Tab-separated table of C-alpha atoms and ligand atoms in Angstrom:
chain	number	residue	atom	x	y	z
A	1	MET	CA	-65.995	-9.171	-53.416
A	2	SER	CA	-65.759	-9.351	-49.652
A	3	CYS	CA	-63.328	-7.158	-47.720
A	4	CYS	CA	-62.010	-10.272	-46.108
A	5	SER	CA	-61.092	-12.107	-49.273
A	6	ALA	CA	-57.774	-11.798	-51.004
A	7	PRO	CA	-58.277	-10.417	-54.541
A	8	GLY	CA	-59.280	-13.141	-56.922
A	9	THR	CA	-60.584	-15.537	-54.254
A	10	LYS	CA	-64.171	-16.727	-54.485
A	11	GLN	CA	-66.658	-15.931	-51.723
A	12	THR	CA	-67.038	-19.612	-50.899
A	13	GLU	CA	-63.391	-19.915	-49.890
A	14	PRO	CA	-62.372	-19.366	-46.250
A	15	GLN	CA	-61.985	-15.700	-45.503
A	16	LYS	CA	-58.869	-14.115	-44.131
A	17	PRO	CA	-59.156	-12.021	-41.009
A	18	CYS	CA	-58.258	-8.711	-42.625
A	19	CYS	CA	-61.076	-6.397	-41.755
A	20	PRO	CA	-61.283	-4.220	-38.667
A	21	GLY	CA	-62.441	-6.344	-35.767
A	22	GLY	CA	-61.581	-9.656	-37.420
A	23	ASP	CA	-63.208	-11.670	-40.129
A	24	SER	CA	-66.932	-11.326	-39.627
A	25	SER	CA	-69.168	-8.964	-41.548
A	26	GLN	CA	-70.992	-8.165	-38.325
A	27	ASN	CA	-67.730	-6.974	-36.724
A	28	VAL	CA	-67.005	-4.678	-39.643
A	29	GLN	CA	-70.497	-3.224	-39.523
A	30	ASP	CA	-70.374	-2.787	-35.741
A	31	SER	CA	-67.047	-1.012	-36.047
A	32	VAL	CA	-68.413	1.355	-38.735
A	33	LYS	CA	-71.595	1.943	-36.710
A	34	GLN	CA	-69.487	2.888	-33.713
A	35	TYR	CA	-67.438	5.240	-35.894
A	36	TYR	CA	-70.395	7.102	-37.406
A	37	GLY	CA	-72.712	6.800	-34.384
A	38	LYS	CA	-70.374	7.582	-31.494
A	39	GLU	CA	-66.966	8.862	-32.668
A	40	LEU	CA	-67.729	11.408	-35.413
A	41	ASN	CA	-69.847	14.360	-34.424
A	42	THR	CA	-69.469	16.578	-37.477
A	43	LYS	CA	-67.636	16.497	-40.773
A	44	ASP	CA	-64.767	18.461	-39.110
A	45	ASP	CA	-63.870	15.286	-37.213
A	46	ILE	CA	-62.894	13.490	-40.430
A	47	LYS	CA	-59.139	12.843	-40.457
A	48	THR	CA	-58.512	12.150	-44.187
A	49	GLY	CA	-59.336	14.301	-47.197
A	50	VAL	CA	-62.117	11.898	-48.229
A	51	ASN	CA	-65.070	14.064	-47.349
A	52	CYS	CA	-63.798	17.402	-48.669
A	53	GLN	CA	-65.496	17.246	-52.058
A	54	MET	CA	-67.776	20.224	-51.816
A	55	ASP	CA	-65.755	22.318	-54.254
A	56	LEU	CA	-67.164	20.388	-57.202
A	57	GLN	CA	-68.886	22.581	-59.695
A	58	MET	CA	-72.562	21.745	-59.834
A	59	PRO	CA	-75.684	22.842	-61.651
A	60	LYS	CA	-77.526	25.751	-60.085
A	61	HIS	CA	-80.704	23.786	-59.251
A	62	VAL	CA	-78.593	21.185	-57.412
A	63	ARG	CA	-76.657	23.876	-55.540
A	64	GLN	CA	-79.929	25.503	-54.562
A	65	ALA	CA	-81.486	22.250	-53.381
A	66	LEU	CA	-78.401	21.433	-51.284
A	67	GLY	CA	-78.431	24.981	-49.942
A	68	GLU	CA	-81.963	24.438	-48.579
A	69	VAL	CA	-80.958	21.461	-46.431
A	70	HIS	CA	-80.966	22.186	-42.686
A	71	ASP	CA	-77.520	23.025	-41.239
A	72	ASP	CA	-77.813	20.298	-38.549
A	73	VAL	CA	-78.065	17.755	-41.332
A	74	THR	CA	-75.353	19.265	-43.510
A	75	ILE	CA	-72.863	19.444	-40.697
A	76	LYS	CA	-73.029	15.634	-40.492
A	77	TYR	CA	-72.516	15.150	-44.228
A	78	TYR	CA	-69.760	12.601	-44.818
A	79	GLY	CA	-70.069	12.032	-48.561
A	80	CYS	CA	-67.255	12.086	-51.127
A	81	GLY	CA	-68.987	13.272	-54.288
A	82	LEU	CA	-72.095	14.574	-55.935
A	83	VAL	CA	-74.828	11.983	-56.268
A	84	ILE	CA	-77.645	13.969	-57.754
A	85	PRO	CA	-78.188	12.840	-61.334
A	86	GLU	CA	-80.263	14.535	-63.999
A	87	ALA	CA	-83.954	14.070	-64.706
A	88	VAL	CA	-85.109	12.840	-61.273
A	89	GLU	CA	-88.439	14.661	-61.204
A	90	GLY	CA	-91.244	12.216	-60.313
A	91	CYS	CA	-88.759	9.388	-59.652
A	92	SER	CA	-88.581	6.956	-56.767
A	93	VAL	CA	-85.061	7.199	-55.371
A	94	LEU	CA	-83.201	5.066	-52.820
A	95	ASP	CA	-80.090	6.311	-50.990
A	96	LEU	CA	-77.816	3.533	-49.725
A	97	GLY	CA	-76.191	4.645	-46.461
A	98	SER	CA	-78.086	7.894	-46.282
A	99	GLY	CA	-76.459	9.075	-43.027
A	100	SER	CA	-77.969	12.271	-41.678
A	101	GLY	CA	-79.903	12.622	-44.951
A	102	ARG	CA	-78.293	15.541	-46.823
A	103	ASP	CA	-78.598	13.971	-50.283
A	104	CYS	CA	-82.059	12.557	-49.504
A	105	PHE	CA	-83.412	15.993	-48.598
A	106	ALA	CA	-81.936	17.667	-51.691
A	107	LEU	CA	-83.429	14.827	-53.793
A	108	SER	CA	-86.714	15.220	-51.928
A	109	LYS	CA	-86.872	18.741	-53.359
A	110	LEU	CA	-85.800	17.657	-56.871
A	111	VAL	CA	-88.125	14.637	-57.291
A	112	GLY	CA	-91.069	16.910	-56.355
A	113	ALA	CA	-94.289	16.016	-54.594
A	114	SER	CA	-95.017	13.135	-56.984
A	115	GLY	CA	-91.628	11.540	-56.344
A	116	LYS	CA	-90.399	9.526	-53.410
A	117	VAL	CA	-87.066	9.212	-51.603
A	118	VAL	CA	-86.054	6.427	-49.234
A	119	GLY	CA	-82.852	6.545	-47.217
A	120	VAL	CA	-81.510	3.348	-45.677
A	121	ASP	CA	-78.786	3.295	-43.020
A	122	MET	CA	-77.701	0.967	-40.206
A	123	THR	CA	-76.606	3.661	-37.697
A	124	GLU	CA	-79.454	4.828	-35.436
A	125	GLU	CA	-77.680	8.059	-34.438
A	126	GLN	CA	-77.426	9.104	-38.112
A	127	LEU	CA	-81.035	8.093	-38.789
A	128	ALA	CA	-82.241	10.039	-35.759
A	129	VAL	CA	-80.820	13.272	-37.187
A	130	ALA	CA	-82.415	12.581	-40.589
A	131	ARG	CA	-85.832	11.664	-39.159
A	132	LYS	CA	-85.865	14.727	-36.907
A	133	HIS	CA	-85.659	16.931	-39.993
A	134	VAL	CA	-88.304	15.337	-42.213
A	135	ASP	CA	-91.105	17.731	-41.200
A	136	TYR	CA	-88.823	20.747	-41.562
A	137	HIS	CA	-88.034	19.902	-45.196
A	138	THR	CA	-91.597	18.862	-46.008
A	139	GLU	CA	-92.758	22.302	-44.925
A	140	LYS	CA	-89.819	24.130	-46.570
A	141	PHE	CA	-90.527	22.481	-49.958
A	142	GLY	CA	-94.274	23.158	-49.652
A	143	TYR	CA	-95.413	19.533	-49.611
A	144	THR	CA	-98.608	18.516	-47.850
A	145	GLU	CA	-97.025	15.218	-46.793
A	146	PRO	CA	-93.447	13.935	-46.585
A	147	ASN	CA	-92.018	12.352	-49.771
A	148	VAL	CA	-88.955	11.118	-47.877
A	149	GLU	CA	-88.564	8.389	-45.266
A	150	PHE	CA	-85.606	6.813	-43.498
A	151	VAL	CA	-85.402	3.073	-42.938
A	152	THR	CA	-83.105	1.165	-40.602
A	153	GLY	CA	-81.245	-1.585	-42.414
A	154	TYR	CA	-78.128	-3.048	-43.974
A	155	ILE	CA	-77.416	-2.236	-47.612
A	156	GLU	CA	-76.308	-5.881	-48.136
A	157	LYS	CA	-79.796	-7.051	-47.029
A	158	LEU	CA	-82.328	-4.604	-48.386
A	159	GLY	CA	-85.002	-7.309	-48.309
A	160	GLU	CA	-84.802	-7.426	-44.518
A	161	ALA	CA	-85.458	-3.663	-44.557
A	162	GLY	CA	-88.638	-4.336	-46.506
A	163	LEU	CA	-87.430	-3.163	-49.930
A	164	LYS	CA	-89.027	-5.132	-52.745
A	165	ASP	CA	-87.870	-6.132	-56.247
A	166	ASN	CA	-88.169	-3.643	-59.123
A	167	THR	CA	-89.141	-0.648	-56.933
A	168	PHE	CA	-86.786	2.235	-57.657
A	169	ASP	CA	-85.980	4.359	-60.715
A	170	VAL	CA	-82.698	5.576	-59.262
A	171	ILE	CA	-80.336	4.462	-56.506
A	172	VAL	CA	-77.723	6.845	-55.181
A	173	SER	CA	-75.023	6.296	-52.594
A	174	ASN	CA	-72.362	8.626	-51.328
A	175	CYS	CA	-69.202	7.145	-49.849
A	176	VAL	CA	-70.780	4.020	-48.397
A	177	VAL	CA	-70.102	0.933	-50.552
A	178	ASN	CA	-66.444	1.018	-49.582
A	179	LEU	CA	-67.522	0.557	-45.934
A	180	SER	CA	-69.349	-2.654	-46.688
A	181	PRO	CA	-67.720	-5.986	-45.956
A	182	ASP	CA	-69.525	-7.467	-49.001
A	183	LYS	CA	-69.642	-5.183	-52.038
A	184	THR	CA	-71.038	-7.917	-54.298
A	185	ALA	CA	-74.080	-8.291	-52.030
A	186	VAL	CA	-74.620	-4.535	-52.111
A	187	LEU	CA	-74.557	-4.404	-55.881
A	188	LYS	CA	-76.793	-7.482	-56.147
A	189	GLU	CA	-79.365	-5.951	-53.852
A	190	ALA	CA	-79.221	-2.623	-55.671
A	191	HIS	CA	-79.810	-4.485	-58.967
A	192	ARG	CA	-82.735	-6.393	-57.427
A	193	VAL	CA	-84.640	-3.383	-56.134
A	194	LEU	CA	-84.085	-1.263	-59.274
A	195	LYS	CA	-86.749	-1.261	-61.952
A	196	GLU	CA	-85.657	-2.322	-65.422
A	197	GLY	CA	-83.959	0.722	-66.931
A	198	GLY	CA	-83.172	1.965	-63.422
A	199	GLU	CA	-79.843	3.524	-62.541
A	200	LEU	CA	-77.277	3.176	-59.786
A	201	TYR	CA	-75.514	6.556	-59.632
A	202	PHE	CA	-72.970	6.565	-56.883
A	203	SER	CA	-69.833	8.131	-55.575
A	204	ASP	CA	-67.177	6.082	-53.812
A	205	ILE	CA	-63.492	5.639	-53.072
A	206	TYR	CA	-61.261	3.395	-55.210
A	207	THR	CA	-57.649	2.372	-54.921
A	208	ASN	CA	-55.008	1.609	-57.524
A	209	THR	CA	-53.439	-1.352	-55.786
A	210	HIS	CA	-53.883	-4.396	-53.595
A	211	LEU	CA	-54.061	-3.179	-49.985
A	212	SER	CA	-52.116	-5.111	-47.361
A	213	ASP	CA	-53.853	-6.804	-44.447
A	214	SER	CA	-52.440	-4.181	-42.063
A	215	ILE	CA	-54.138	-1.436	-44.106
A	216	ARG	CA	-57.374	-3.436	-44.437
A	217	LYS	CA	-57.464	-3.957	-40.635
A	218	HIS	CA	-56.902	-0.275	-39.775
A	219	ARG	CA	-60.101	0.685	-37.965
A	220	VAL	CA	-59.913	4.441	-38.474
A	221	LEU	CA	-58.900	4.181	-42.127
A	222	TRP	CA	-61.694	1.686	-42.755
A	223	GLY	CA	-64.146	4.080	-41.032
A	224	GLU	CA	-62.841	6.913	-43.182
A	225	CYS	CA	-63.624	4.992	-46.385
A	226	ILE	CA	-59.996	4.182	-47.297
A	227	SER	CA	-59.190	0.646	-46.135
A	228	GLY	CA	-62.328	-0.928	-47.631
A	229	ALA	CA	-61.866	0.716	-51.039
A	230	LEU	CA	-62.196	-1.554	-54.071
A	231	GLN	CA	-59.410	-1.706	-56.596
A	232	TRP	CA	-61.130	0.207	-59.400
A	233	GLU	CA	-61.051	-2.711	-61.873
A	234	GLU	CA	-63.056	-4.810	-59.392
A	235	LEU	CA	-66.040	-2.527	-59.830
A	236	TYR	CA	-66.144	-3.524	-63.546
A	237	SER	CA	-66.022	-7.238	-62.796
A	238	THR	CA	-68.545	-7.071	-59.954
A	239	ALA	CA	-70.932	-4.934	-62.027
A	240	LYS	CA	-70.734	-7.474	-64.847
A	241	GLN	CA	-71.220	-10.433	-62.486
A	242	VAL	CA	-74.334	-8.812	-61.006
A	243	GLY	CA	-75.813	-7.918	-64.422
A	244	PHE	CA	-75.331	-4.140	-64.536
A	245	SER	CA	-74.217	-2.226	-67.627
A	246	GLN	CA	-70.533	-1.286	-67.756
A	247	PRO	CA	-69.759	1.487	-65.225
A	248	ARG	CA	-69.586	4.912	-66.865
A	249	LEU	CA	-67.301	7.407	-65.164
A	250	VAL	CA	-68.987	10.753	-64.551
A	251	SER	CA	-66.444	12.608	-62.431
A	252	GLY	CA	-63.402	11.990	-60.278
A	253	LYS	CA	-61.150	13.541	-57.706
A	254	MET	CA	-57.948	12.505	-55.944
A	255	VAL	CA	-58.197	11.916	-52.195
A	256	ASP	CA	-55.558	13.347	-49.915
A	257	VAL	CA	-54.327	10.625	-47.581
A	258	SER	CA	-50.966	12.206	-46.809
A	259	LYS	CA	-51.612	12.219	-43.034
A	260	PHE	CA	-51.626	8.403	-43.125
A	261	LYS	CA	-48.482	7.904	-45.199
A	262	ASP	CA	-46.879	5.883	-42.400
A	263	VAL	CA	-49.650	3.259	-42.676
A	264	LEU	CA	-50.405	3.491	-46.380
A	265	GLY	CA	-46.863	3.835	-47.738
A	266	ASP	CA	-46.057	5.498	-51.040
A	267	ASP	CA	-47.803	3.213	-53.531
A	268	ALA	CA	-51.465	3.180	-52.482
A	269	LYS	CA	-53.425	6.011	-54.019
A	270	PHE	CA	-57.115	6.763	-53.642
A	271	VAL	CA	-59.603	8.473	-55.846
A	272	SER	CA	-63.227	9.434	-55.356
A	273	VAL	CA	-65.295	8.639	-58.437
A	274	THR	CA	-68.924	8.969	-59.412
A	275	TYR	CA	-70.075	6.154	-61.719
A	276	ARG	CA	-73.386	5.436	-63.365
A	277	LEU	CA	-74.548	1.839	-63.937
A	278	PHE	CA	-77.900	0.735	-65.405
A	279	LYS	CA	-80.114	-2.320	-65.008
A	280	LEU	CA	-80.885	-3.222	-68.591
A	281	PRO	CA	-83.408	-5.497	-70.284
A	282	SER	CA	-81.915	-8.863	-71.260
A	283	THR	CA	-82.163	-8.049	-74.985
A	284	LEU	CA	-80.186	-5.055	-76.134
A	285	LYS	CA	-81.302	-2.714	-78.909
A	286	SER	CA	-78.980	-2.395	-81.875
A	287	ALA	CA	-76.849	0.652	-82.523
A	288	THR	CA	-79.205	3.612	-82.902
A	289	LYS	CA	-79.138	7.238	-83.955
A	290	VAL	CA	-80.286	9.274	-80.958
A	291	THR	CA	-81.050	12.978	-80.712
A	292	TYR	CA	-81.330	14.846	-77.404
A	293	LYS	CA	-84.515	16.910	-77.518
A	294	GLY	CA	-83.642	19.082	-74.488
A	295	GLY	CA	-85.927	19.537	-71.504
A	296	ILE	CA	-83.758	18.228	-68.674
A	297	LEU	CA	-83.335	20.732	-65.852
A	298	GLY	CA	-79.748	21.973	-65.816
A	299	SER	CA	-79.033	20.477	-69.289
A	300	CYS	CA	-80.801	22.832	-71.663
A	301	ASP	CA	-78.387	22.851	-74.571
A	302	GLU	CA	-76.443	19.710	-73.914
A	303	LEU	CA	-76.502	16.684	-71.656
A	304	GLU	CA	-73.102	15.523	-70.352
A	305	PHE	CA	-73.927	11.863	-69.806
A	306	ASP	CA	-70.492	10.796	-68.640
A	307	HIS	CA	-66.863	11.825	-69.058
A	308	ALA	CA	-66.811	10.649	-72.666
A	309	VAL	CA	-70.320	11.266	-73.990
A	310	THR	CA	-72.118	14.587	-74.382
A	311	PHE	CA	-75.342	14.956	-76.311
A	312	LYS	CA	-75.924	18.355	-77.893
A	313	LYS	CA	-79.567	19.308	-78.241
A	314	GLY	CA	-80.895	18.662	-81.747
A	315	GLU	CA	-77.716	16.924	-82.937
A	316	GLY	CA	-78.052	13.271	-83.941
A	317	LYS	CA	-75.447	10.819	-82.701
A	318	VAL	CA	-75.110	7.096	-83.452
A	319	VAL	CA	-74.607	5.223	-80.208
A	320	ASP	CA	-73.704	1.618	-79.560
A	321	ALA	CA	-76.145	-1.096	-78.490
A	322	GLU	CA	-75.578	-0.650	-74.752
A	323	LEU	CA	-76.025	3.116	-74.726
A	324	ALA	CA	-79.011	2.911	-77.064
A	325	THR	CA	-80.601	0.444	-74.620
A	326	ILE	CA	-79.776	2.618	-71.613
A	327	LEU	CA	-81.402	5.653	-73.197
A	328	SER	CA	-84.482	3.842	-74.431
A	329	ALA	CA	-85.136	1.740	-71.289
A	330	SER	CA	-84.508	4.422	-68.693
A	331	ARG	CA	-86.111	7.691	-67.548
A	332	PHE	CA	-84.033	9.415	-70.276
A	333	GLN	CA	-86.267	7.854	-72.994
A	334	THR	CA	-88.702	10.797	-73.225
A	335	PHE	CA	-85.876	13.260	-73.723
A	336	PHE	CA	-84.508	11.544	-76.862
A	337	ALA	CA	-85.669	10.783	-80.389
A	338	PHE	CA	-84.549	7.388	-81.741
A	339	GLU	CA	-83.925	6.540	-85.409
A	340	ASN	CA	-82.534	3.595	-87.296
A	341	ALA	CA	-78.744	4.007	-87.553
A	342	GLY	CA	-78.526	2.217	-90.920
A	343	ASP	CA	-74.915	1.307	-91.677
A	344	ALA	CA	-73.433	4.134	-89.604
A	345	THR	CA	-70.724	3.155	-87.139
A	346	PRO	CA	-71.474	4.062	-83.524
A	347	VAL	CA	-69.298	6.969	-82.386
A	348	THR	CA	-69.725	6.352	-78.696
A	349	SER	CA	-69.145	3.616	-76.198
A	350	ALA	CA	-68.349	3.284	-72.499
A	351	PRO	CA	-64.585	3.182	-72.481
A	352	ARG	CA	-63.126	1.403	-69.499
A	353	ILE	CA	-60.884	4.068	-68.124
A	354	ASP	CA	-58.366	4.069	-65.306
A	355	PRO	CA	-59.765	6.781	-62.995
A	356	PHE	CA	-56.288	7.649	-61.720
A	357	LYS	CA	-55.116	8.302	-65.264
A	358	TYR	CA	-58.325	10.168	-65.959
A	359	VAL	CA	-57.882	12.474	-62.937
A	360	GLU	CA	-54.217	12.948	-63.782
A	361	ASP	CA	-55.032	13.895	-67.385
A	362	HIS	CA	-58.097	16.031	-66.751
A	363	GLY	CA	-57.597	17.310	-63.210
A	364	SER	CA	-60.436	16.765	-60.763
A	365	SER	CA	-63.620	16.996	-62.689
A	366	SER	CA	-67.327	17.242	-62.501
A	367	ILE	CA	-70.206	17.862	-64.777
A	368	PRO	CA	-70.044	21.621	-65.384
A	369	CYS	CA	-72.948	23.816	-64.448
A	370	CYS	CA	-75.046	25.128	-67.227
A	371	CYS	CA	-78.323	26.721	-68.075
A	372	ASP	CA	-79.025	28.613	-64.894
B	401	LIG	C1	-69.366	8.049	-44.979
B	401	LIG	S1	-70.960	8.013	-44.274
B	401	LIG	C2	-71.916	8.719	-45.616
B	401	LIG	C3	-73.252	9.130	-45.187
B	401	LIG	C4	-74.081	9.876	-46.254
B	401	LIG	N1	-74.153	9.130	-47.478
B	401	LIG	C5	-73.511	11.239	-46.489
B	401	LIG	O1	-73.132	11.521	-47.649
B	401	LIG	O2	-73.441	12.014	-45.559
B	401	LIG	C6	-71.370	6.330	-44.358
B	401	LIG	C7	-72.790	5.955	-43.855
B	401	LIG	O3	-73.050	4.664	-44.349
B	401	LIG	C8	-73.643	3.881	-43.318
B	401	LIG	N2	-73.274	2.480	-43.560
B	401	LIG	C9	-72.057	1.981	-43.691
B	401	LIG	N3	-72.107	0.666	-43.928
B	401	LIG	C10	-73.419	0.338	-43.988
B	401	LIG	C11	-74.114	-0.870	-44.217
B	401	LIG	N4	-73.475	-2.004	-44.442
B	401	LIG	N5	-75.498	-0.862	-44.209
B	401	LIG	C12	-76.152	0.337	-43.967
B	401	LIG	N6	-75.535	1.503	-43.745
B	401	LIG	C13	-74.201	1.521	-43.750
B	401	LIG	C14	-73.059	4.466	-42.045
B	401	LIG	O4	-73.929	4.181	-40.956
B	401	LIG	C15	-72.939	5.928	-42.362
B	401	LIG	O5	-74.091	6.623	-42.009
């Protein structure tokens, strides 16, 4: 899905000029670069409520890792959610649109010396802040050499940034995909560079409605992650088209856009959601009885996998083919026991849920902290 296409149109059809700066992807990217490189200095310059998500509850080890990130990095944090999934120790992690590097540095701590974190971003000013602080964090975390690096590049063209097929265990991204003029390309590239069983765990902004051209073309609202937001259902179709598992909603929060009511009107609503998607083998397992054995930092007694599925330690649960495949093909495999499900009916699936309804019903949510 390109920002410049009307919903439902194919990419091969002529594009409508409805992005900031006209109809070319380069113009959109230049406009966003200008916004993050020259116009915003700190998170206090953000005009919408998009980047005010730090009140999410989070596990203690994540809070501690984030707390160790240098203030000069954190002050330029423009994310909209928490993108630090469980069980990342030893993993290779890629951050799409890493900005000044806050999530990369926290992940650098959590993956440990044997892990690796790569941040990719197109804005040199953001990258300069991140690169300047690599040595600080290497020393702070007690590593003999850096396990984090920052690469200049476009998230739609990771190959040009030197990122090869089947490289990463986990990809994170925090409030970036909405800024891209071509979300399908971003998801395709993410799928390509993930290993089989790898996960895309990302937080982004979604809307409930078709946005008018005047909203799509609004330069500040595009820069603030609003005008480029996907309608939430489009994430499901794009994920399927690219070959990912069905998106699983982890947490969500409404975004306050009241200051822009004159442009946005009354109908358009925006929500920040963290989803997890997996790159699965082509053949799925069958429904399986799985038992969480424990051992994941921050998830001692239970693992909240998404908004609908929690695994209690030592308690068997029959899961459907997709979830059985996710657990057995991914880094979660060693934390589970797998048994034949026999005739038992799976009790879990990945329900496709309207995030607006979810947030309305549950309030803003996040994985609760546990096991400090
Ligand atoms: C809202 S900021 C988020 C930065 C970072 N994830 C954080 O949480 O602080 C968006 C970042 O994505 C980068 N970005 C946007 N579109 C991009 C693209 N197409 N390719 C690479 N980077 C992009 C911008 O340069 C900016 O640093």
